[in-house]
Amino acid sequence: MGTGRLYAAVAAGGFRRYATYRVATAAGVFTNTVFGFILAYTYMALWHEKPHLGGYDQAQALTYVWVGQAMFAVMVLGSAGFEEELIERIRTGDIAVDLYRPVDLQLWWLAADLGRALFQLLGRGVVPMMCGALFFDLALPSGPLPWLACLVAVALGAVVSFAIRYIVALWAFWLLDGAGAMQITWLTGVFFSGMLLPLNVFPGALGELARALPWSALLQAPADVLLGEADPWGTYAFQLAWAAVLLAVGRLIQSAATRKVVVQGG
Amino acid sequence: MADLDERADGRPVAPVREAGTEDPFGEYGTYRRVRDGLRAYRMIAAMWIRSTMAYRASFAMTTFGNFAATSFDFVAILLMFSQVDELGGFSLPEIALLYGTSAVAFGLADLMIGSMDRLGRRVRDGTLDTLLVRPVPVLAQVAADKFALRRLGRVTQGLFVLGYALTTLDIAWTPAKVLMIPLMVGSGGLIFAAVFVGGAAFQFVAQDASEVQNAFTYGGATLLQYPPALFAKDLLRGVTFVLPLAFVNWVPGLYVLGRPYPLDLPSWLAFAPPLVGVACCALAGVAWRAGLRSYRSTGS
């Protein structure tokens, strides 16, 4: 089996695995829609008070809300994805088996996570977005081109999201218990991705910092590409740079960690 | 039903079984069931606290994490107010009052029975059966399961915001308004607790739909952090008359702030939260029993 086909199969497995939980997906859609409504009303009040806040008009701000709800599960901004399982395998020692497999550990998990992300985009992204478009005046692009450009940004964002969580999971080699590290990642992720408030509304230096950090690749970047507020090529370059850096760091930590592995028993 | 009574020296007391002699509500009456349930709840919760305290540093970190995590909601509101002076006609201290009461009420319910959202998982993997054969009310066992004292972090954060609101707000305090603050927090906790129990009852039917519960618990707590005037009338009617979350803090809170409620409710309804809370808990109890009766084990 060729390497490409192998990872495609792993990704398909990740997709199918999440596609099994239909009731859970429907429940997630419901929750994202409810939160979308709450956020949409608060944003309407905020943009009523100060039109063109952060360079968005009200329709753009509302669109941002629903893009955020669509990205919530795709970018794993609030619950755990594969990292919970990887940490568990590190803690129990099953990771030793994985390391003997003739596949690359990082690429394996990346493929599985991208399969999951694709399912979440279709399963939990499309319906809340349509609900939002039905009940609110959104600034959605009419032609297919901005949508395609946004999809590319979503894909790159998913890689950055994976790269961050992979680094976090590997800390379990030293910490053994990943709960604290996961909690901190989750916190920073929600705040610095722009899930609570668009990053261009953050004041001054905090805003500049937030927009430079990798989490802005997860939600702010795809949203701005869809809204036509950011140049797609510049956005892709930003996302690719962070993806490359974080994947490389993950690889370094991985090699340091695997040198540390001691296989017990035998 | 075994008795959990213990003597001071720790040896169990033989259960008293003379029907209706001392207990005015009958041997298996509601009073006795509630008392047994509460005692079981206390013991299970105490066990989880002891097990948590085995790792004190970890407990301190996760409690702080819980505090910080819940603080980000309020940081978002602060960021909004760095750009505007009021939101929906409300100033920052006024919103802080709504936020603080909602956060503390929800935090208390989350601390007490927040683990109930694990019920769906227990139904799926069959571990609920273990709880059914124990001589202790199932609700008490599920509610105290994995009791997480670290959730005090959320309560503390809410208390800080509430403290900020109460010290900065310019209110003509009357005894009724002063009394209203603890009343809101206590009754609000009851209302949220009822939502948790009702959500768990729903999970007997829809086993992997715990996220639906999140929409009403976390979603409800978020909704109540903002002034009601922001939201559409239909949404307000829904959370006033159908799922009465508005009685957690909107209706009594607007009375404290001296503002009318957007749905033209009579002002005496501001004193209704305790009644609403008890009624919600009774309804949730009925739903729980119905759910438990409908439970069929996984059978694998």
Coordinates of C-alpha atoms in Angstrom, one line a residue:
Chain A
M1 CA 0.0 0.0 0.0
G2 CA 1.4 3.4 -1.0
T3 CA 2.1 5.9 1.8
G4 CA -0.5 8.4 0.4
R5 CA -3.2 5.7 0.2
L6 CA -2.4 4.6 3.8
Y7 CA -2.9 8.0 5.2
A8 CA -6.0 8.6 3.1
A9 CA -7.4 5.4 4.7
V10 CA -6.5 6.6 8.2
A11 CA -8.2 9.9 7.4
A12 CA -11.3 8.1 6.1
G13 CA -11.3 6.0 9.4
G14 CA -11.2 9.3 11.4
F15 CA -14.2 10.5 9.4
R16 CA -16.2 7.3 9.7
R17 CA -15.5 7.0 13.4
Y18 CA -17.2 10.3 14.2
A19 CA -19.9 9.8 11.6
T20 CA -21.0 6.8 13.8
Y21 CA -22.3 9.1 16.5
R22 CA -25.3 10.6 14.8
V23 CA -27.3 11.5 17.9
A24 CA -24.3 13.1 19.5
T25 CA -23.7 15.1 16.2
A26 CA -27.3 16.3 16.2
A27 CA -27.1 17.2 19.8
G28 CA -23.9 19.2 19.0
V29 CA -25.6 21.0 16.2
F30 CA -28.4 22.0 18.6
T31 CA -26.0 23.3 21.1
N32 CA -24.0 25.3 18.6
T33 CA -27.2 26.8 17.2
V34 CA -28.4 27.8 20.7
F35 CA -25.0 29.5 21.5
G36 CA -25.0 31.1 18.0
F37 CA -28.3 32.7 18.8
I38 CA -27.2 34.0 22.2
L39 CA -23.9 35.4 20.8
A40 CA -25.7 36.9 17.8
Y41 CA -28.0 38.9 20.0
T42 CA -25.1 40.2 22.2
Y43 CA -23.2 41.2 19.0
M44 CA -26.2 43.0 17.7
A45 CA -26.4 45.1 20.9
L46 CA -22.6 45.7 20.7
W47 CA -22.6 46.7 17.0
H48 CA -25.8 48.8 17.6
E49 CA -23.8 50.7 20.2
K50 CA -20.8 51.1 18.0
P51 CA -21.3 50.4 14.3
H52 CA -18.2 49.3 12.4
L53 CA -16.5 48.1 15.5
G54 CA -13.3 46.3 14.6
G55 CA -13.9 47.2 10.9
Y56 CA -17.0 44.9 10.6
D57 CA -20.5 46.1 9.9
Q58 CA -23.4 44.3 11.8
A59 CA -24.0 41.7 9.1
Q60 CA -20.3 40.8 9.0
A61 CA -20.3 40.6 12.8
L62 CA -23.2 38.2 12.7
T63 CA -21.6 36.2 10.0
Y64 CA -18.5 35.9 12.2
V65 CA -20.7 34.5 15.0
W66 CA -22.0 31.7 12.8
V67 CA -18.6 30.9 11.3
G68 CA -17.4 30.6 14.9
Q69 CA -20.1 28.1 15.7
A70 CA -19.3 26.2 12.6
M71 CA -15.6 26.1 13.5
F72 CA -16.2 25.2 17.1
A73 CA -16.0 21.4 16.6
V74 CA -13.8 21.5 13.5
M75 CA -11.0 23.3 15.4
V76 CA -11.7 21.5 18.7
L77 CA -12.3 24.8 20.6
G78 CA -13.9 23.5 23.7
S79 CA -13.8 19.8 23.9
A80 CA -11.0 17.2 23.5
G81 CA -10.1 15.5 20.2
F82 CA -7.5 12.9 19.5
E83 CA -5.1 14.3 22.2
E84 CA -7.2 12.7 25.0
E85 CA -6.6 9.3 23.4
L86 CA -2.9 9.9 22.7
I87 CA -2.3 11.0 26.3
E88 CA -4.0 7.9 27.5
R89 CA -1.8 5.7 25.3
I90 CA 1.3 7.5 26.6
R91 CA 0.1 7.1 30.2
T92 CA -0.6 3.4 29.8
G93 CA 2.5 2.6 27.8
D94 CA 0.5 1.5 24.7
I95 CA 2.5 4.2 22.8
A96 CA 5.4 1.8 22.7
V97 CA 3.4 -0.4 20.3
D98 CA 2.6 2.6 18.2
L99 CA 6.3 3.5 17.9
Y100 CA 7.1 0.1 16.5
R101 CA 4.6 0.5 13.7
P102 CA 6.1 1.2 10.3
V103 CA 4.2 4.5 10.1
D104 CA 5.0 8.0 11.2
L105 CA 3.3 8.8 14.5
Q106 CA 2.7 12.4 13.8
L107 CA 1.4 11.9 10.3
W108 CA -0.8 9.1 11.4
W109 CA -2.6 11.2 14.0
L110 CA -2.7 14.2 11.6
A111 CA -4.5 12.1 9.0
A112 CA -7.0 10.8 11.5
D113 CA -7.6 14.3 12.9
L114 CA -8.1 15.8 9.5
G115 CA -10.7 13.1 8.8
R116 CA -12.4 14.0 12.0
A117 CA -12.3 17.7 11.1
L118 CA -13.9 17.1 7.7
F119 CA -16.7 15.2 9.3
Q120 CA -17.2 17.9 11.9
L121 CA -17.3 20.6 9.2
L122 CA -20.1 18.7 7.4
G123 CA -21.8 17.4 10.4
R124 CA -21.7 20.3 12.8
G125 CA -20.7 23.2 10.6
V126 CA -23.3 23.4 7.8
V127 CA -26.5 23.2 9.7
P128 CA -25.8 26.0 12.3
M129 CA -24.5 28.2 9.5
M130 CA -27.8 27.6 7.6
C131 CA -29.8 28.4 10.7
G132 CA -27.9 31.6 11.2
A133 CA -28.5 32.6 7.5
L134 CA -32.2 31.8 8.0
F135 CA -32.8 34.0 11.1
F136 CA -30.2 36.8 10.7
D137 CA -29.0 39.1 7.9
L138 CA -25.6 37.6 7.1
A139 CA -22.9 39.0 4.9
L140 CA -22.4 35.8 2.9
P141 CA -20.5 35.9 -0.4
S142 CA -22.6 35.2 -3.5
G143 CA -19.9 33.7 -5.8
P144 CA -18.2 30.3 -5.1
L145 CA -14.7 31.8 -5.1
P146 CA -14.7 33.3 -1.5
W147 CA -16.2 30.0 -0.2
L148 CA -13.4 28.0 -1.8
A149 CA -10.8 30.4 -0.5
C150 CA -12.4 30.0 3.0
L151 CA -12.3 26.2 2.7
V152 CA -8.6 26.3 2.1
A153 CA -8.1 28.6 5.1
V154 CA -10.2 26.1 7.2
A155 CA -8.1 23.2 6.1
L156 CA -4.9 25.1 7.0
G157 CA -6.4 26.1 10.3
A158 CA -7.2 22.5 11.0
V159 CA -3.6 21.6 10.5
V160 CA -2.5 24.4 12.9
S161 CA -5.1 23.2 15.4
F162 CA -3.7 19.7 15.2
A163 CA -0.1 20.8 15.5
I164 CA -0.9 22.7 18.7
R165 CA -2.8 19.8 20.3
Y166 CA -0.1 17.3 19.3
I167 CA 2.6 19.3 21.2
V168 CA 0.3 19.5 24.2
A169 CA -0.4 15.7 24.1
L170 CA 3.4 14.9 24.0
W171 CA 3.9 16.7 27.3
A172 CA 2.2 13.7 28.8
F173 CA 5.6 11.9 28.3
W174 CA 6.9 14.1 31.1
L175 CA 3.8 15.1 33.1
L176 CA 2.1 11.7 32.8
D177 CA -1.2 13.4 33.6
G178 CA -2.3 15.6 30.7
A179 CA -5.4 17.1 32.3
G180 CA -3.8 20.4 33.4
A181 CA -2.0 20.9 30.1
M182 CA -5.2 20.2 28.2
Q183 CA -7.2 22.6 30.3
I184 CA -4.7 25.4 29.7
T185 CA -4.7 24.8 25.9
W186 CA -8.4 24.8 25.9
L187 CA -8.5 28.1 27.7
T188 CA -6.0 29.9 25.5
G189 CA -7.6 28.4 22.5
V190 CA -11.1 29.7 23.2
F191 CA -9.8 33.1 24.1
F192 CA -7.1 33.7 21.4
S193 CA -9.0 32.1 18.6
G194 CA -11.6 34.8 18.8
M195 CA -14.4 32.5 19.9
L196 CA -15.6 34.9 22.6
L197 CA -15.0 38.1 20.7
P198 CA -13.5 38.8 17.3
L199 CA -9.8 39.5 17.7
N200 CA -10.0 42.8 15.7
V201 CA -12.2 44.1 18.6
F202 CA -9.5 43.4 21.1
P203 CA -7.9 46.7 22.1
G204 CA -4.4 47.9 21.3
A205 CA -1.4 45.7 21.9
L206 CA -3.5 42.8 23.2
G207 CA -5.2 42.7 19.8
E208 CA -2.0 42.8 17.9
L209 CA -0.6 40.0 20.1
A210 CA -3.8 37.9 19.6
R211 CA -3.7 38.3 15.9
A212 CA -0.1 37.2 15.7
L213 CA -0.5 34.1 17.8
P214 CA -1.2 30.7 16.1
W215 CA -4.8 30.5 17.4
S216 CA -5.9 33.3 15.1
A217 CA -5.4 30.8 12.3
L218 CA -8.3 28.7 13.6
L219 CA -11.2 31.1 13.5
Q220 CA -10.3 34.7 12.7
A221 CA -8.4 33.8 9.6
P222 CA -11.0 31.7 7.8
A223 CA -13.8 34.1 8.9
D224 CA -11.9 37.1 7.5
V225 CA -11.2 35.3 4.2
L226 CA -15.0 34.5 3.9
L227 CA -15.9 38.1 4.8
G228 CA -13.4 39.4 2.2
E229 CA -11.6 41.3 5.0
A230 CA -8.3 39.6 4.5
D231 CA -6.2 38.8 1.5
P232 CA -6.4 35.0 1.1
W233 CA -2.7 34.6 0.0
G234 CA -1.4 36.5 3.0
T235 CA -3.6 34.5 5.3
Y236 CA -2.4 31.2 3.8
A237 CA 1.2 32.3 4.3
F238 CA 0.5 33.1 7.9
Q239 CA -1.2 29.8 8.5
L240 CA 1.4 27.8 6.6
A241 CA 4.2 29.4 8.6
W242 CA 2.6 28.6 11.9
A243 CA 1.7 25.0 10.7
A244 CA 5.4 24.5 9.7
V245 CA 6.8 25.8 12.9
L246 CA 4.4 24.0 15.2
L247 CA 4.7 20.7 13.3
A248 CA 8.5 21.0 13.4
V249 CA 8.4 21.7 17.2
G250 CA 6.1 18.7 17.6
R251 CA 8.6 16.5 15.7
L252 CA 11.5 17.7 17.9
I253 CA 9.5 17.0 21.1
Q254 CA 8.5 13.6 19.7
S255 CA 12.1 12.5 19.0
A256 CA 13.1 13.7 22.5
A257 CA 10.2 11.9 24.0
T258 CA 10.8 8.6 22.1
R259 CA 14.4 8.5 23.3
K260 CA 13.0 8.6 26.8
V261 CA 10.6 5.7 26.3
V262 CA 11.5 2.6 28.3
V263 CA 9.6 -0.5 27.4
Q264 CA 8.8 -2.4 30.5
G265 CA 8.4 -6.2 30.7
G266 CA 8.9 -8.5 27.7
Chain B
M1 CA -33.2 -0.7 52.0
A2 CA -30.2 -0.9 54.2
D3 CA -29.6 1.8 56.8
L4 CA -26.5 3.9 56.6
D5 CA -26.7 5.0 60.2
E6 CA -23.4 4.7 62.1
R7 CA -22.7 5.0 65.8
A8 CA -20.1 7.3 67.0
D9 CA -17.6 4.5 67.1
G10 CA -18.3 3.7 63.5
R11 CA -20.1 0.4 63.9
P12 CA -23.3 0.2 61.9
V13 CA -26.5 0.3 63.8
A14 CA -29.0 -2.4 63.0
P15 CA -31.8 -0.9 60.8
V16 CA -35.0 0.0 62.6
R17 CA -37.9 -1.7 60.8
E18 CA -41.0 -1.2 62.9
A19 CA -43.3 0.2 60.3
G20 CA -44.6 3.7 61.0
T21 CA -43.8 3.8 64.7
E22 CA -41.5 6.8 64.9
D23 CA -41.4 8.2 61.4
P24 CA -44.5 10.3 60.8
F25 CA -44.1 10.0 57.0
G26 CA -44.0 6.2 56.9
E27 CA -41.0 3.9 56.6
Y28 CA -40.5 4.5 52.9
G29 CA -42.1 7.9 52.7
T30 CA -40.8 10.8 50.9
Y31 CA -39.2 12.3 54.0
R32 CA -37.2 9.2 54.7
R33 CA -36.1 8.8 51.0
V34 CA -34.9 12.3 50.9
R35 CA -33.0 11.9 54.2
D36 CA -31.4 8.7 53.0
G37 CA -30.5 10.2 49.7
L38 CA -28.9 13.3 51.2
R39 CA -26.9 11.2 53.6
A40 CA -25.7 8.9 50.8
Y41 CA -24.9 12.0 48.7
R42 CA -22.8 13.5 51.6
M43 CA -20.9 10.3 52.1
I44 CA -20.1 9.8 48.4
A45 CA -19.1 13.4 47.9
A46 CA -16.9 13.2 51.0
M47 CA -15.2 10.2 49.5
W48 CA -14.4 12.0 46.3
I49 CA -13.1 15.0 48.2
R50 CA -10.8 12.8 50.2
S51 CA -9.5 11.2 47.0
T52 CA -9.0 14.6 45.4
M53 CA -7.1 15.8 48.5
A54 CA -4.6 13.0 48.0
Y55 CA -3.1 15.3 45.3
R56 CA -3.3 18.7 46.8
A57 CA -1.1 20.5 44.2
S58 CA -3.2 19.1 41.4
F59 CA -6.4 20.1 43.3
A60 CA -5.0 23.7 43.7
M61 CA -4.1 23.9 40.0
T62 CA -7.4 22.5 38.6
T63 CA -9.4 24.8 41.0
F64 CA -7.4 27.8 39.8
G65 CA -7.9 26.5 36.2
N66 CA -11.6 26.4 36.8
F67 CA -11.5 29.9 38.2
A68 CA -9.5 31.2 35.2
A69 CA -11.6 29.4 32.6
T70 CA -14.8 30.9 33.9
S71 CA -13.2 34.3 34.2
F72 CA -12.7 34.5 30.4
D73 CA -16.4 35.1 29.9
F74 CA -16.2 38.2 32.0
V75 CA -12.9 39.3 30.4
A76 CA -14.9 39.2 27.1
I77 CA -17.5 41.5 28.6
L78 CA -14.7 43.8 29.9
L79 CA -13.3 43.9 26.4
M80 CA -16.7 44.8 25.0
F81 CA -16.9 47.7 27.5
S82 CA -13.4 48.8 26.5
Q83 CA -15.2 49.8 23.2
V84 CA -18.6 50.9 24.4
D85 CA -20.1 52.6 27.5
E86 CA -23.3 50.6 27.7
L87 CA -24.8 47.4 26.2
G88 CA -28.5 47.3 25.6
G89 CA -28.8 50.4 27.8
F90 CA -27.0 48.7 30.7
S91 CA -23.8 49.9 32.3
L92 CA -20.9 47.5 33.2
P93 CA -21.8 47.3 37.0
E94 CA -25.4 46.5 36.1
I95 CA -24.3 43.7 33.7
A96 CA -21.9 42.5 36.4
L97 CA -24.8 42.1 38.8
L98 CA -26.6 39.9 36.2
Y99 CA -23.4 38.1 35.5
G100 CA -22.4 37.5 39.1
T101 CA -25.8 36.2 40.2
S102 CA -26.1 33.9 37.2
A103 CA -22.5 32.6 37.6
V104 CA -22.9 31.9 41.4
A105 CA -26.3 30.3 41.0
F106 CA -25.0 28.1 38.1
G107 CA -21.7 27.5 39.9
L108 CA -23.5 26.1 43.0
A109 CA -25.7 23.8 40.9
D110 CA -22.7 22.7 38.9
L111 CA -20.7 22.0 42.1
M112 CA -23.5 20.0 43.6
I113 CA -24.7 17.9 40.7
G114 CA -22.7 19.0 37.7
S115 CA -21.5 15.4 37.2
M116 CA -25.0 14.3 36.2
D117 CA -24.2 14.9 32.5
R118 CA -22.2 11.7 32.7
L119 CA -25.4 9.7 33.0
G120 CA -25.6 9.1 29.2
R121 CA -22.2 7.5 29.3
R122 CA -23.2 5.3 32.2
V123 CA -26.3 4.2 30.3
R124 CA -24.2 3.4 27.2
D125 CA -21.5 1.4 28.9
G126 CA -23.9 -0.3 31.3
T127 CA -22.2 0.9 34.5
L128 CA -25.5 2.4 35.7
D129 CA -26.6 -1.2 36.6
T130 CA -24.0 -1.2 39.4
L131 CA -25.7 1.8 40.9
L132 CA -29.2 0.2 40.6
V133 CA -28.3 -2.7 42.8
R134 CA -26.9 -0.6 45.7
P135 CA -29.4 0.1 48.5
V136 CA -29.0 3.9 48.0
P137 CA -31.2 6.2 45.9
V138 CA -29.8 6.2 42.3
L139 CA -30.2 10.0 42.0
A140 CA -28.0 10.6 45.0
Q141 CA -25.3 8.2 43.6
V142 CA -25.4 9.8 40.1
A143 CA -25.4 13.4 41.5
A144 CA -22.4 12.8 43.8
D145 CA -20.5 10.7 41.3
K146 CA -17.0 12.2 40.7
F147 CA -17.9 15.1 43.0
A148 CA -15.5 17.9 41.9
L149 CA -14.6 20.4 44.6
R150 CA -12.5 22.3 42.0
R151 CA -15.8 23.7 40.7
L152 CA -15.6 26.1 43.6
G153 CA -13.4 28.0 41.2
R154 CA -16.5 29.0 39.2
V155 CA -18.4 30.0 42.3
T156 CA -15.5 32.1 43.6
Q157 CA -15.2 33.8 40.2
G158 CA -18.9 34.6 40.2
L159 CA -18.7 35.9 43.8
F160 CA -15.8 38.3 42.8
V161 CA -17.9 39.7 40.0
L162 CA -21.0 40.0 42.2
G163 CA -18.9 41.7 44.8
Y164 CA -17.6 44.2 42.2
A165 CA -21.2 44.8 41.1
L166 CA -22.6 45.4 44.6
T167 CA -19.8 47.8 45.6
T168 CA -20.0 49.9 42.4
L169 CA -23.7 50.0 41.8
D170 CA -25.6 53.0 42.9
I171 CA -28.8 51.5 44.4
A172 CA -31.2 52.8 47.0
W173 CA -31.1 49.6 49.1
T174 CA -34.2 48.5 50.9
P175 CA -34.5 45.4 53.1
A176 CA -36.3 43.6 50.3
K177 CA -33.6 44.4 47.8
V178 CA -30.8 43.3 50.2
L179 CA -32.7 40.1 50.9
M180 CA -33.1 39.5 47.1
I181 CA -29.4 38.9 46.5
P182 CA -29.1 35.6 48.6
L183 CA -32.6 34.7 47.5
M184 CA -31.6 34.9 43.8
V185 CA -28.5 32.9 44.2
G186 CA -30.2 30.1 46.3
S187 CA -33.3 29.8 44.1
G188 CA -31.3 30.2 41.0
G189 CA -29.1 27.3 42.1
L190 CA -32.3 25.2 42.6
I191 CA -33.6 26.1 39.1
F192 CA -30.3 25.2 37.5
A193 CA -30.2 22.0 39.6
A194 CA -33.6 21.1 38.2
V195 CA -32.3 21.7 34.6
F196 CA -29.4 19.3 35.4
V197 CA -31.7 16.6 36.7
G198 CA -34.2 17.1 33.9
G199 CA -31.3 16.9 31.3
A200 CA -30.1 13.7 32.9
A201 CA -33.6 12.2 32.7
F202 CA -33.6 13.1 29.0
Q203 CA -30.4 11.1 28.6
F204 CA -32.2 7.9 29.6
V205 CA -34.0 8.3 26.3
A206 CA -31.3 9.9 24.1
Q207 CA -28.2 8.3 25.4
D208 CA -25.5 10.2 23.6
A209 CA -27.2 13.6 23.6
S210 CA -25.4 15.1 26.6
E211 CA -24.6 18.2 24.5
V212 CA -28.3 19.1 24.4
Q213 CA -28.0 19.5 28.2
N214 CA -25.0 21.9 27.7
A215 CA -27.2 24.1 25.6
F216 CA -29.6 24.6 28.5
T217 CA -27.1 24.6 31.4
Y218 CA -24.1 26.5 30.0
G219 CA -26.2 28.2 27.4
G220 CA -28.7 29.3 30.0
A221 CA -26.0 30.6 32.3
T222 CA -24.5 32.6 29.4
L223 CA -27.9 34.0 28.3
L224 CA -28.6 35.3 31.8
Q225 CA -25.3 37.2 31.9
Y226 CA -26.7 39.8 29.5
P227 CA -29.7 42.1 29.9
P228 CA -33.0 40.5 28.7
A229 CA -33.7 43.5 26.5
L230 CA -31.1 42.3 24.1
F231 CA -33.0 39.2 23.1
A232 CA -36.1 38.6 20.9
K233 CA -39.5 38.6 22.7
D234 CA -40.2 35.0 21.8
L235 CA -36.9 33.9 23.4
L236 CA -37.8 35.8 26.5
R237 CA -41.3 34.2 26.6
G238 CA -39.7 30.8 26.3
V239 CA -37.3 31.3 29.2
T240 CA -40.0 32.9 31.4
F241 CA -43.0 30.7 30.9
V242 CA -41.6 27.4 29.5
L243 CA -38.2 26.9 31.0
P244 CA -38.3 29.6 33.7
L245 CA -34.6 30.5 33.7
A246 CA -35.6 34.2 33.8
F247 CA -36.4 33.7 37.5
V248 CA -32.8 32.9 38.2
N249 CA -31.7 36.5 37.9
W250 CA -33.5 38.5 35.2
V251 CA -36.9 39.1 37.0
P252 CA -35.5 39.6 40.5
G253 CA -32.4 41.3 39.3
L254 CA -34.3 44.0 37.4
Y255 CA -36.3 44.6 40.5
V256 CA -33.1 45.2 42.4
L257 CA -31.9 47.5 39.6
G258 CA -35.2 49.3 39.6
R259 CA -35.9 48.6 36.0
P260 CA -39.0 47.0 34.4
Y261 CA -38.9 43.5 33.0
P262 CA -39.4 43.7 29.2
L263 CA -42.5 41.4 29.2
D264 CA -44.6 43.6 31.5
L265 CA -44.8 41.1 34.4
P266 CA -46.2 42.2 37.7
S267 CA -43.4 43.4 40.0
W268 CA -44.3 41.0 42.8
L269 CA -43.1 38.1 40.6
A270 CA -39.6 39.3 41.6
F271 CA -40.3 37.4 44.8
A272 CA -41.4 34.2 43.1
P273 CA -37.9 32.6 42.5
P274 CA -38.0 30.2 45.6
L275 CA -41.4 28.9 44.5
V276 CA -40.3 28.6 40.9
G277 CA -37.2 26.8 42.1
V278 CA -39.1 24.3 44.2
A279 CA -41.7 23.7 41.5
C280 CA -38.9 23.1 38.9
C281 CA -37.2 20.6 41.2
A282 CA -40.5 18.7 41.8
L283 CA -41.0 18.5 38.0
A284 CA -37.4 17.4 37.4
G285 CA -37.9 14.7 40.1
V286 CA -41.0 13.4 38.2
A287 CA -39.0 13.4 35.0
W288 CA -36.2 11.6 36.6
R289 CA -38.4 8.8 38.0
A290 CA -40.0 8.4 34.6
G291 CA -36.6 8.2 33.0
L292 CA -35.3 5.7 35.5
R293 CA -38.5 3.5 35.0
S294 CA -37.9 3.5 31.3
Y295 CA -34.3 2.4 31.7
R296 CA -33.5 -0.9 30.0
S297 CA -29.9 -2.2 30.5
T298 CA -27.6 -2.5 27.5
G299 CA -28.0 -6.3 27.9
S300 CA -24.7 -7.2 26.3

